[in-house]
Short mmCIF file of C-alpha atoms and ligand atoms in Angstrom, two decimals:
data_model
loop_
_atom_site.label_atom_id
_atom_site.label_comp_id
_atom_site.label_asym_id
_atom_site.label_seq_id
_atom_site.Cartn_x
_atom_site.Cartn_y
_atom_site.Cartn_z
CA MET A 17 -169.21 29.49 83.53
CA SER A 18 -169.21 33.29 83.66
CA ARG A 19 -171.93 35.16 81.79
CA ALA A 20 -171.97 34.74 78.02
CA SER A 21 -171.75 37.42 75.31
CA LEU A 22 -174.20 35.50 73.08
CA VAL A 23 -177.22 33.68 74.50
CA VAL A 24 -179.66 31.61 72.41
CA VAL A 25 -183.08 31.04 74.00
CA ALA A 26 -185.36 28.39 72.53
CA ASN A 27 -188.18 26.28 73.92
CA ARG A 28 -186.01 23.17 73.71
CA LEU A 29 -182.32 22.67 74.44
CA PRO A 30 -180.55 21.10 71.50
CA VAL A 31 -180.13 17.78 73.30
CA ASP A 32 -182.07 14.61 74.02
CA ARG A 33 -181.53 12.25 76.94
CA LYS A 34 -180.67 8.72 75.93
CA THR A 35 -181.07 5.85 78.36
CA ALA A 36 -178.60 2.95 78.01
CA PRO A 37 -179.69 -0.68 78.65
CA ASP A 38 -177.98 -0.53 82.08
CA GLY A 39 -180.30 2.38 83.02
CA SER A 40 -177.62 5.08 82.87
CA THR A 41 -178.46 8.24 80.92
CA GLU A 42 -176.48 10.60 78.77
CA TRP A 43 -177.18 13.74 76.75
CA VAL A 44 -176.72 13.64 72.98
CA THR A 45 -177.13 16.60 70.66
CA SER A 46 -180.32 16.41 68.64
CA PRO A 47 -179.56 16.64 64.93
CA GLY A 48 -180.96 19.50 62.92
CA GLY A 49 -180.03 22.58 60.93
CA LEU A 50 -180.73 25.02 63.77
CA VAL A 51 -178.36 23.18 66.11
CA THR A 52 -175.64 23.03 63.48
CA ALA A 53 -176.04 26.70 62.61
CA MET A 54 -176.04 27.71 66.26
CA GLU A 55 -173.07 25.49 67.04
CA SER A 56 -171.00 27.36 64.47
CA VAL A 57 -172.12 30.85 65.59
CA MET A 58 -171.67 29.86 69.22
CA ARG A 59 -168.18 28.58 68.49
CA ASN A 60 -167.25 31.93 66.93
CA ALA A 61 -168.70 34.04 69.75
CA GLU A 62 -166.45 35.17 72.60
CA SER A 63 -168.61 33.05 74.94
CA ALA A 64 -172.02 31.54 74.31
CA ALA A 65 -174.85 29.73 76.08
CA TRP A 66 -178.18 28.12 75.12
CA VAL A 67 -181.13 28.47 77.47
CA GLY A 68 -184.03 25.99 77.00
CA TRP A 69 -186.19 23.22 78.36
CA ALA A 70 -184.62 19.75 78.60
CA GLY A 71 -187.86 17.91 77.83
CA GLY A 72 -189.01 16.39 81.16
CA ALA A 73 -191.27 17.76 83.84
CA ASP A 74 -190.40 18.99 87.37
CA GLU A 75 -186.70 18.23 86.98
CA ASP A 76 -184.02 20.60 88.16
CA ILE A 77 -180.96 20.09 86.01
CA ALA A 78 -177.77 22.07 86.62
CA PRO A 79 -176.20 23.88 83.63
CA PHE A 80 -173.79 21.62 81.71
CA ASP A 81 -171.53 21.60 78.65
CA ILE A 82 -171.83 19.39 75.62
CA ASP A 83 -169.46 19.54 72.65
CA THR A 84 -168.71 23.26 72.43
CA MET A 85 -172.04 24.42 73.88
CA HIS A 86 -172.89 25.63 77.38
CA LEU A 87 -176.48 24.64 78.16
CA VAL A 88 -178.74 26.25 80.77
CA PRO A 89 -181.82 24.10 81.44
CA VAL A 90 -185.16 25.76 82.33
CA THR A 91 -187.34 23.63 84.59
CA LEU A 92 -190.97 23.29 83.55
CA THR A 93 -193.64 21.84 85.84
CA ALA A 94 -196.08 19.22 84.55
CA GLU A 95 -198.73 21.97 84.55
CA GLU A 96 -196.49 24.22 82.43
CA VAL A 97 -195.85 21.42 79.94
CA GLU A 98 -199.58 20.92 79.64
CA LYS A 99 -200.73 24.55 79.53
CA TYR A 100 -197.82 26.56 78.17
CA TYR A 101 -196.44 24.02 75.69
CA GLU A 102 -199.18 21.60 74.65
CA GLY A 103 -201.95 24.15 75.31
CA PHE A 104 -201.24 27.76 74.40
CA SER A 105 -198.24 27.06 72.13
CA ASN A 106 -199.42 23.98 70.25
CA ASP A 107 -203.20 24.21 70.48
CA THR A 108 -203.78 27.97 70.34
CA LEU A 109 -200.89 29.69 68.55
CA TRP A 110 -199.85 26.89 66.17
CA PRO A 111 -203.28 26.45 64.48
CA LEU A 112 -203.98 30.20 64.49
CA TYR A 113 -200.60 31.06 62.93
CA HIS A 114 -201.12 28.33 60.29
CA ASP A 115 -204.22 29.86 58.73
CA VAL A 116 -206.69 28.13 61.15
CA ILE A 117 -206.32 24.82 59.27
CA ALA A 118 -207.44 23.33 62.60
CA ASP A 119 -209.56 25.19 65.14
CA PRO A 120 -207.42 27.00 67.71
CA ASN A 121 -208.48 26.28 71.29
CA PHE A 122 -208.12 28.93 73.93
CA HIS A 123 -208.31 28.77 77.70
CA ARG A 124 -207.48 31.65 80.01
CA THR A 125 -205.52 29.38 82.32
CA TRP A 126 -203.29 28.37 79.35
CA TRP A 127 -202.50 32.05 78.80
CA ASP A 128 -201.63 32.62 82.49
CA VAL A 129 -199.23 29.72 82.46
CA TYR A 130 -197.76 30.83 79.07
CA VAL A 131 -196.92 34.17 80.72
CA GLU A 132 -195.30 32.47 83.73
CA ALA A 133 -193.32 30.01 81.61
CA ASN A 134 -192.09 32.84 79.35
CA ARG A 135 -190.94 34.63 82.50
CA LYS A 136 -188.83 31.63 83.51
CA PHE A 137 -187.04 31.62 80.16
CA ALA A 138 -186.56 35.42 80.28
CA LYS A 139 -185.09 35.32 83.82
CA ALA A 140 -182.73 32.48 82.94
CA ALA A 141 -181.58 34.32 79.79
CA ALA A 142 -181.15 37.64 81.60
CA ALA A 143 -179.02 35.93 84.25
CA ALA A 144 -176.88 34.13 81.70
CA THR A 145 -175.97 37.19 79.57
CA ALA A 146 -172.90 39.38 80.00
CA GLU A 147 -173.05 43.21 80.16
CA GLY A 148 -173.93 44.56 76.72
CA GLY A 149 -174.37 41.04 75.32
CA THR A 150 -176.71 39.71 72.64
CA ILE A 151 -179.74 37.43 73.14
CA TRP A 152 -181.36 35.55 70.26
CA VAL A 153 -184.83 34.25 71.15
CA HIS A 154 -186.52 31.62 68.95
CA ASP A 155 -190.08 30.98 67.97
CA TYR A 156 -193.74 31.36 68.86
CA GLN A 157 -193.54 29.65 72.27
CA LEU A 158 -191.45 32.58 73.57
CA GLN A 159 -193.17 35.70 72.21
CA LEU A 160 -193.29 37.48 75.56
CA VAL A 161 -189.61 36.87 76.30
CA PRO A 162 -188.15 39.86 74.39
CA GLU A 163 -190.05 42.46 76.44
CA MET A 164 -189.47 40.54 79.70
CA ILE A 165 -185.72 40.47 79.04
CA ARG A 166 -185.69 44.17 78.10
CA SER A 167 -187.22 45.17 81.43
CA LEU A 168 -184.69 43.04 83.32
CA ARG A 169 -181.66 43.90 81.16
CA PRO A 170 -182.01 47.15 79.18
CA ASP A 171 -178.25 46.88 78.29
CA VAL A 172 -178.55 43.84 75.98
CA THR A 173 -179.45 43.59 72.32
CA ILE A 174 -182.39 41.30 71.65
CA GLY A 175 -183.36 39.45 68.48
CA TRP A 176 -186.30 37.08 67.91
CA PHE A 177 -186.87 34.71 64.99
CA ASN A 178 -190.19 33.09 64.11
CA HIS A 179 -189.87 29.63 62.55
CA ILE A 180 -193.53 29.50 61.62
CA PRO A 181 -195.67 31.90 59.58
CA PHE A 182 -196.96 35.14 61.08
CA PRO A 183 -200.67 35.34 60.24
CA PRO A 184 -202.47 38.14 58.42
CA PHE A 185 -204.18 40.80 60.54
CA GLU A 186 -207.65 39.27 60.04
CA LEU A 187 -206.52 36.03 61.70
CA PHE A 188 -204.15 37.47 64.28
CA ALA A 189 -206.91 39.80 65.44
CA GLN A 190 -208.79 36.71 66.74
CA LEU A 191 -206.09 35.96 69.32
CA PRO A 192 -207.19 36.81 72.85
CA LYS A 193 -204.34 38.78 74.51
CA ARG A 194 -203.15 39.93 71.10
CA ASP A 195 -201.93 43.27 72.48
CA SER A 196 -199.73 41.54 75.05
CA VAL A 197 -198.24 39.29 72.41
CA LEU A 198 -197.33 42.25 70.14
CA ARG A 199 -195.90 44.20 73.07
CA GLY A 200 -193.93 41.15 74.16
CA LEU A 201 -192.33 40.88 70.71
CA LEU A 202 -191.64 44.61 70.46
CA GLY A 203 -189.21 44.29 73.35
CA ALA A 204 -186.76 42.99 70.69
CA ASP A 205 -184.53 45.19 68.53
CA LEU A 206 -184.88 42.91 65.52
CA LEU A 207 -187.72 40.52 64.63
CA GLY A 208 -186.91 37.91 61.97
CA PHE A 209 -189.49 36.10 59.83
CA GLN A 210 -189.29 33.40 57.20
CA ARG A 211 -191.00 35.34 54.40
CA GLU A 212 -191.37 38.97 53.43
CA ARG A 213 -195.13 38.47 53.76
CA ASP A 214 -194.77 37.43 57.43
CA ALA A 215 -192.82 40.59 58.28
CA ILE A 216 -195.45 42.72 56.58
CA ASN A 217 -198.26 40.86 58.36
CA PHE A 218 -196.55 41.65 61.65
CA THR A 219 -196.04 45.37 61.01
CA THR A 220 -199.68 45.63 59.77
CA CYS A 221 -200.91 44.04 63.05
CA VAL A 222 -198.82 46.49 65.07
CA ARG A 223 -200.25 49.45 63.13
CA GLN A 224 -203.82 48.23 63.30
CA ILE A 225 -203.91 46.88 66.84
CA LEU A 226 -201.47 49.08 68.76
CA GLY A 227 -201.75 52.16 66.53
CA TYR A 228 -197.97 52.60 66.38
CA ARG A 229 -196.27 54.27 63.41
CA ALA A 230 -194.72 51.69 61.15
CA ASN A 231 -193.68 51.15 57.57
CA GLU A 232 -193.18 47.67 56.12
CA HIS A 233 -189.97 47.00 58.09
CA GLN A 234 -189.64 49.56 60.84
CA ILE A 235 -191.83 50.25 63.83
CA ILE A 236 -191.55 53.22 66.14
CA VAL A 237 -192.28 52.07 69.69
CA PRO A 238 -193.27 55.12 71.76
CA GLY A 239 -191.20 55.55 74.94
CA LEU A 240 -193.01 55.70 78.28
CA GLY A 241 -192.63 58.90 80.32
CA LEU A 242 -189.15 60.31 79.78
CA GLU A 243 -187.97 57.36 77.68
CA ASP A 244 -187.04 57.98 74.03
CA ASP A 245 -188.97 56.27 71.21
CA ARG A 246 -187.31 53.06 69.98
CA THR A 247 -187.09 51.71 66.45
CA VAL A 248 -187.73 47.97 66.02
CA GLU A 249 -187.01 46.26 62.72
CA ALA A 250 -189.08 43.43 61.27
CA ARG A 251 -187.41 41.68 58.31
CA CYS A 252 -187.34 38.35 56.55
CA PHE A 253 -184.43 35.93 56.96
CA PRO A 254 -185.38 32.66 55.20
CA ILE A 255 -183.89 29.76 57.17
CA SER A 256 -181.97 27.01 55.39
CA ILE A 257 -180.07 23.79 55.94
CA ASP A 258 -176.45 22.82 56.51
CA VAL A 259 -175.63 21.81 52.94
CA SER A 260 -172.19 20.49 53.86
CA VAL A 261 -173.82 17.65 55.81
CA TYR A 262 -175.74 16.50 52.71
CA ASP A 263 -172.70 17.05 50.50
CA GLU A 264 -170.80 14.59 52.73
CA LEU A 265 -173.60 12.06 53.27
CA THR A 266 -174.39 11.78 49.53
CA LYS A 267 -170.78 10.80 48.91
CA ASP A 268 -170.70 8.19 51.67
CA PRO A 269 -170.62 4.71 50.10
CA ALA A 270 -172.80 3.34 52.93
CA VAL A 271 -175.55 5.88 52.12
CA LEU A 272 -175.32 5.16 48.40
CA ALA A 273 -175.62 1.42 49.13
CA ARG A 274 -178.59 2.07 51.40
CA ALA A 275 -180.38 4.06 48.64
CA LYS A 276 -179.90 1.13 46.28
CA GLU A 277 -181.03 -1.34 48.93
CA ILE A 278 -184.26 0.63 49.64
CA ARG A 279 -185.17 0.55 45.94
CA GLU A 280 -184.49 -3.19 45.80
CA GLN A 281 -186.59 -3.79 48.90
CA LEU A 282 -189.47 -1.96 47.20
CA GLY A 283 -189.16 -4.42 44.26
CA ASN A 284 -187.20 -2.05 42.01
CA PRO A 285 -190.10 0.15 40.91
CA LYS A 286 -189.58 2.38 37.90
CA LYS A 287 -190.37 5.44 40.00
CA VAL A 288 -190.33 6.22 43.70
CA VAL A 289 -192.44 9.08 45.09
CA LEU A 290 -191.55 10.30 48.62
CA GLY A 291 -193.19 12.36 51.36
CA VAL A 292 -191.40 13.20 54.66
CA ASP A 293 -193.17 15.18 57.32
CA ARG A 294 -193.79 15.49 61.01
CA LEU A 295 -197.30 14.04 61.34
CA ASP A 296 -198.99 17.46 61.43
CA TYR A 297 -202.22 18.77 59.88
CA THR A 298 -200.30 21.71 58.40
CA LYS A 299 -198.32 19.39 56.11
CA GLY A 300 -201.22 18.50 53.80
CA ILE A 301 -200.64 14.73 54.05
CA ARG A 302 -204.36 14.01 53.65
CA HIS A 303 -204.53 16.15 50.46
CA ARG A 304 -201.46 14.32 49.11
CA LEU A 305 -202.99 10.90 49.82
CA LYS A 306 -206.29 11.93 48.29
CA ALA A 307 -204.60 13.00 45.05
CA TYR A 308 -202.37 9.93 44.98
CA GLY A 309 -205.28 7.61 45.82
CA GLU A 310 -207.36 9.07 42.98
CA LEU A 311 -204.47 8.57 40.56
CA LEU A 312 -204.27 4.90 41.60
CA ASN A 313 -208.00 4.60 41.27
CA ASP A 314 -208.04 6.29 37.83
CA GLY A 315 -205.35 3.87 36.65
CA ALA A 316 -203.09 6.85 35.91
CA ILE A 317 -200.49 5.44 38.29
CA ASP A 318 -199.66 1.71 38.08
CA PRO A 319 -198.61 0.46 41.51
CA HIS A 320 -196.46 -2.21 39.85
CA GLU A 321 -194.32 0.59 38.43
CA VAL A 322 -194.58 3.39 40.98
CA THR A 323 -194.26 3.13 44.77
CA MET A 324 -194.94 5.91 47.22
CA ILE A 325 -193.05 6.16 50.53
CA GLN A 326 -194.53 8.27 53.30
CA VAL A 327 -192.50 8.93 56.43
CA ALA A 328 -194.71 10.53 59.08
CA THR A 329 -192.60 11.33 62.10
CA PRO A 330 -194.50 11.12 65.42
CA SER A 331 -195.39 14.53 66.76
CA ARG A 332 -197.40 16.13 69.63
CA GLU A 333 -199.09 12.83 70.32
CA ARG A 334 -200.98 14.08 73.39
CA VAL A 335 -202.84 16.81 71.46
CA ASP A 336 -206.28 15.61 70.22
CA ALA A 337 -206.05 17.04 66.68
CA TYR A 338 -202.84 15.02 66.13
CA LYS A 339 -204.35 11.76 67.45
CA GLN A 340 -207.26 12.19 65.06
CA LEU A 341 -205.03 13.01 62.11
CA ARG A 342 -202.96 9.91 62.69
CA ASP A 343 -206.08 7.74 62.68
CA GLU A 344 -207.33 9.31 59.46
CA ILE A 345 -204.02 8.95 57.66
CA GLU A 346 -203.51 5.36 58.74
CA LEU A 347 -207.05 4.46 57.72
CA THR A 348 -206.51 6.00 54.25
CA VAL A 349 -203.14 4.31 53.72
CA GLY A 350 -204.58 0.99 54.83
CA ARG A 351 -207.51 1.32 52.44
CA LEU A 352 -205.32 2.33 49.51
CA ASN A 353 -202.98 -0.60 50.13
CA GLY A 354 -205.93 -2.89 50.50
CA ASP A 355 -207.40 -1.71 47.21
CA PHE A 356 -204.26 -1.33 45.07
CA ALA A 357 -201.08 -2.96 46.45
CA PRO A 358 -199.69 -5.80 44.33
CA ILE A 359 -198.99 -9.01 46.26
CA GLY A 360 -195.78 -8.64 48.26
CA ARG A 361 -195.26 -4.93 47.89
CA PRO A 362 -197.08 -1.83 49.06
CA ALA A 363 -198.63 0.86 46.89
CA ILE A 364 -197.75 3.20 49.75
CA SER A 365 -194.97 2.27 52.16
CA TYR A 366 -195.92 4.11 55.33
CA MET A 367 -193.69 4.60 58.34
CA HIS A 368 -194.70 6.29 61.59
CA ARG A 369 -191.29 6.57 63.26
CA THR A 370 -188.02 8.46 62.99
CA PHE A 371 -184.99 7.43 61.02
CA PRO A 372 -181.30 8.31 61.26
CA ARG A 373 -180.16 11.07 58.95
CA THR A 374 -178.23 8.57 56.84
CA ASP A 375 -181.50 6.77 56.04
CA MET A 376 -183.29 10.07 55.33
CA THR A 377 -180.56 11.01 52.86
CA ALA A 378 -180.74 7.56 51.24
CA LEU A 379 -184.50 8.07 50.85
CA TYR A 380 -183.97 11.48 49.21
CA MET A 381 -181.38 9.91 46.89
CA CYS A 382 -183.70 7.18 45.73
CA ALA A 383 -186.81 9.38 45.31
CA ASP A 384 -187.65 10.41 41.76
CA VAL A 385 -190.32 12.78 43.04
CA VAL A 386 -190.72 14.43 46.44
CA LEU A 387 -194.13 15.78 47.41
CA VAL A 388 -194.23 18.77 49.77
CA THR A 389 -197.92 19.68 49.97
CA SER A 390 -198.14 21.80 53.13
CA LEU A 391 -201.31 23.87 53.54
CA ARG A 392 -199.12 26.38 55.36
CA ASP A 393 -195.44 26.02 56.40
CA GLY A 394 -192.96 28.59 57.74
CA MET A 395 -190.21 27.32 55.45
CA ASN A 396 -190.12 23.49 54.96
CA LEU A 397 -186.62 22.13 55.24
CA VAL A 398 -187.47 18.79 53.60
CA ALA A 399 -187.72 20.60 50.26
CA LYS A 400 -184.19 22.01 50.68
CA GLU A 401 -182.75 18.73 51.97
CA TYR A 402 -184.07 16.89 48.91
CA VAL A 403 -182.45 19.43 46.59
CA ALA A 404 -179.14 19.25 48.52
CA SER A 405 -179.17 15.43 48.24
CA ARG A 406 -179.50 15.31 44.43
CA ILE A 407 -175.88 15.23 43.37
CA ASP A 408 -177.04 13.56 40.15
CA GLU A 409 -179.06 16.74 39.33
CA ARG A 410 -182.15 14.61 38.75
CA GLY A 411 -185.47 14.36 40.58
CA VAL A 412 -188.53 16.57 40.78
CA LEU A 413 -189.68 18.62 43.73
CA VAL A 414 -193.44 19.21 43.83
CA LEU A 415 -193.79 22.13 46.23
CA SER A 416 -196.79 23.82 47.78
CA GLU A 417 -197.12 27.54 47.17
CA PHE A 418 -197.98 27.87 50.83
CA THR A 419 -194.46 27.08 52.09
CA GLY A 420 -191.82 29.69 52.81
CA ALA A 421 -189.56 27.65 50.53
CA ALA A 422 -191.77 28.41 47.54
CA ASP A 423 -190.61 32.04 47.65
CA GLU A 424 -187.04 30.88 46.95
CA LEU A 425 -187.32 27.56 45.10
CA ARG A 426 -189.01 28.94 41.99
CA ALA A 427 -187.73 26.10 39.77
CA ALA A 428 -189.78 23.53 41.68
CA THR A 429 -193.15 22.34 40.34
CA LEU A 430 -195.32 24.70 42.37
CA VAL A 431 -198.83 23.64 43.36
CA ASN A 432 -201.92 24.71 45.24
CA PRO A 433 -202.48 21.56 47.35
CA HIS A 434 -206.12 22.51 47.99
CA ASP A 435 -206.80 21.92 44.29
CA ILE A 436 -206.77 18.13 44.13
CA ASP A 437 -206.99 18.12 40.31
CA GLU A 438 -204.00 20.44 40.09
CA LEU A 439 -202.08 18.28 42.54
CA LYS A 440 -202.87 15.15 40.51
CA SER A 441 -201.64 16.83 37.29
CA ALA A 442 -198.49 18.02 39.04
CA ILE A 443 -197.71 14.49 40.25
CA LEU A 444 -198.22 13.04 36.76
CA HIS A 445 -196.19 15.85 35.22
CA ALA A 446 -193.38 15.18 37.71
CA LEU A 447 -193.42 11.42 36.98
CA ALA A 448 -193.24 12.07 33.22
CA MET A 449 -190.68 14.91 33.24
CA SER A 450 -187.76 14.47 30.84
CA GLU A 451 -184.25 14.08 32.21
CA GLU A 452 -183.25 17.37 30.57
CA GLU A 453 -186.01 19.33 32.23
CA GLN A 454 -185.29 17.67 35.57
CA GLN A 455 -181.66 18.67 35.22
CA ASP A 456 -182.43 22.27 34.29
CA ASN A 457 -184.71 22.67 37.27
CA MET A 458 -182.54 20.80 39.74
CA ARG A 459 -179.45 22.84 38.79
CA SER A 460 -181.28 26.04 39.46
CA LEU A 461 -182.67 24.73 42.78
CA ARG A 462 -179.24 23.53 43.86
CA ARG A 463 -177.64 26.92 43.15
CA GLN A 464 -180.27 28.63 45.29
CA VAL A 465 -179.88 26.19 48.23
CA PHE A 466 -176.08 26.02 48.13
CA ASP A 467 -175.74 29.84 47.95
CA HIS A 468 -178.08 30.30 50.92
CA ASP A 469 -177.20 27.79 53.63
CA VAL A 470 -178.06 27.92 57.30
CA GLN A 471 -174.70 29.35 58.28
CA ARG A 472 -175.36 32.32 56.00
CA TRP A 473 -178.86 32.67 57.50
CA ALA A 474 -177.48 32.82 61.03
CA ALA A 475 -174.69 35.21 60.08
CA ASP A 476 -177.12 37.55 58.27
CA PHE A 477 -179.44 37.65 61.25
CA LEU A 478 -176.71 38.25 63.79
CA GLU A 479 -175.03 40.94 61.67
CA SER A 480 -178.34 42.81 61.37
CA LEU A 481 -178.84 42.42 65.11
CA GLU A 482 -175.38 43.73 65.93
CA ARG A 483 -176.11 46.74 63.71
CA MET A 484 -179.32 47.41 65.59
CA GLY A 485 -177.46 47.08 68.91
CA GLY A 486 -174.74 49.49 67.64
CA ASP A 487 -177.36 52.07 66.58
CA ARG A 488 -179.00 51.78 69.98
CA SER A 489 -175.84 52.48 71.98
CA GLU A 490 -175.02 55.42 69.65
CA GLU A 491 -178.46 56.92 70.28
CA ALA A 492 -177.96 56.44 74.03
CA ARG A 493 -174.64 58.31 73.92
CA LYS A 494 -176.20 61.33 72.12
C1 GDG B 11 -190.55 24.32 61.79
C2 GDG B 11 -191.49 24.99 60.78
C3 GDG B 11 -189.50 25.45 59.31
C4 GDG B 11 -188.32 14.51 59.75
N1 GDG B 11 -188.43 13.21 59.97
C5 GDG B 11 -187.21 12.76 60.30
C6 GDG B 11 -186.32 13.82 60.28
N2 GDG B 11 -187.03 14.89 59.96
C7 GDG B 11 -186.45 16.23 59.80
C8 GDG B 11 -186.42 16.70 58.38
C9 GDG B 11 -186.35 18.20 58.54
C10 GDG B 11 -187.12 18.44 59.81
O1 GDG B 11 -187.27 17.20 60.47
C11 GDG B 11 -188.52 18.95 59.53
O2 GDG B 11 -188.39 20.32 59.15
P1 GDG B 11 -189.58 21.10 58.46
O3 GDG B 11 -189.03 22.41 57.99
O4 GDG B 11 -190.14 20.26 57.40
O5 GDG B 11 -190.71 21.27 59.54
P2 GDG B 11 -191.04 21.58 61.12
O6 GDG B 11 -190.61 20.49 61.99
O7 GDG B 11 -192.49 21.85 61.12
O8 GDG B 11 -190.24 22.93 61.52
C12 GDG B 11 -190.92 24.87 59.38
C13 GDG B 11 -188.62 24.85 60.42
O9 GDG B 11 -189.27 25.00 61.69
C14 GDG B 11 -187.27 25.57 60.49
O10 GDG B 11 -187.41 26.93 60.70
O11 GDG B 11 -188.95 25.10 58.06
O12 GDG B 11 -191.77 25.54 58.46
O13 GDG B 11 -192.78 24.41 60.86
O14 GDG B 11 -185.03 18.63 58.75
O15 GDG B 11 -185.32 16.12 57.73
N3 GDG B 11 -185.00 13.73 60.56
C15 GDG B 11 -184.54 12.49 60.87
N4 GDG B 11 -185.35 11.40 60.94
C16 GDG B 11 -186.67 11.47 60.65
O16 GDG B 11 -187.38 10.48 60.71
N5 GDG B 11 -183.24 12.33 61.12
#
């Protein structure tokens, strides 16, 4: 394929390799809001490509097409997977950007490999983009890519979007190589964040650490030598979900039947409480289980009447903090079931595996209460998916104040998950909420989510980016 006018760059390509029983392999698109949103913007672009890692190590894979997308794989070595991805991305940046819930680890060799891996992505993106094209870089793994692309391809317009929080100055200041990270990001024309607070945290860091002039949303990057100064914008673009998918699934008779079947399999409890998370220390699963366990212990929740389901999707299983978290959660669930489960049915039905989206939707449809108790979360899509699945306008969303979603979903039952007493009260309040109040809240939540879907998110970001690109070429002509 010739070079594309729109190039998306993300750590992962939007595909997984599936191996058939006969040993043959094929690529299938991995489901998710980002992929759906990107598919639709890529379809509308003159020509588009997605640059990213295919998931293995030391494998050279030629560019290929799937559905309507042109994919350009970036090869990572086993050392890069260990030091760039598992190390600097997931064991340094991830905990630091999530309020240091876990201790960030830092090794200078991780940083060196992070730089080299970022360069691979930048080179691949620069080579894949047409003259004057647009590149949209995603997430914390690729923070050096904007500047690297700019030095290779000054003609292109560059955007970057952070899916996770951007930390306050006091925390970001701890990051070794913090100047390089900020300079890497400032290669972009537009930097997108989940919350207003994240954008402000970023501009504050730039002012304090690099000493550049900046207001809340605009930063003046001084030009070197004869170069003009550049203006970089930092704004919030809260990500969302593809609501049409949930609209369809919730009307599918097979999904409706599955929701009914799940309730029956649980012994038809009066109420079902649900948690769905990647098994990650940021999601507050331990706090949730502590509150729920105390409610069982206090006798405030009768396990004959209420069942909790916890789906904990496997995640980053080679990183120590994740191994330890899994052990702790499984020990707690085992103890609680041992202490409280009636014969033949669990007090907490715990699953450490992934489910098809039809099952996830059926779970949302049968849950009277969903608990989102993240200690810090960029957005949290589970909250929005639950709302989108409640065609009956019933159900209660208990939502941590420390999620990006809490800025938008004001009609949820908002909680501070660190306050176990408050969390317990919120769970009891949710279980006892009248149908009228549930309906009032759910209607308001549904309006918010349906008016702000992921297609609108992508279109808003790209329109702002195009505007920045337009301003830049006008300045260049002057
Ligand atoms: C990052 C940020 C931000 C989970 N288990 C299964 C499954 N899931 C799906 C959910 C949801 C997604 O995974 C999880 O999204 P979250 O937003 O909750 O969290 P992260 O993975 O941490 O994502 C986050 C997001 O990026 C987007 O910007 O919101 O703050 O941390 O869609 O439904 N899906 C299926 N089976 C499962 O078992 N099919």
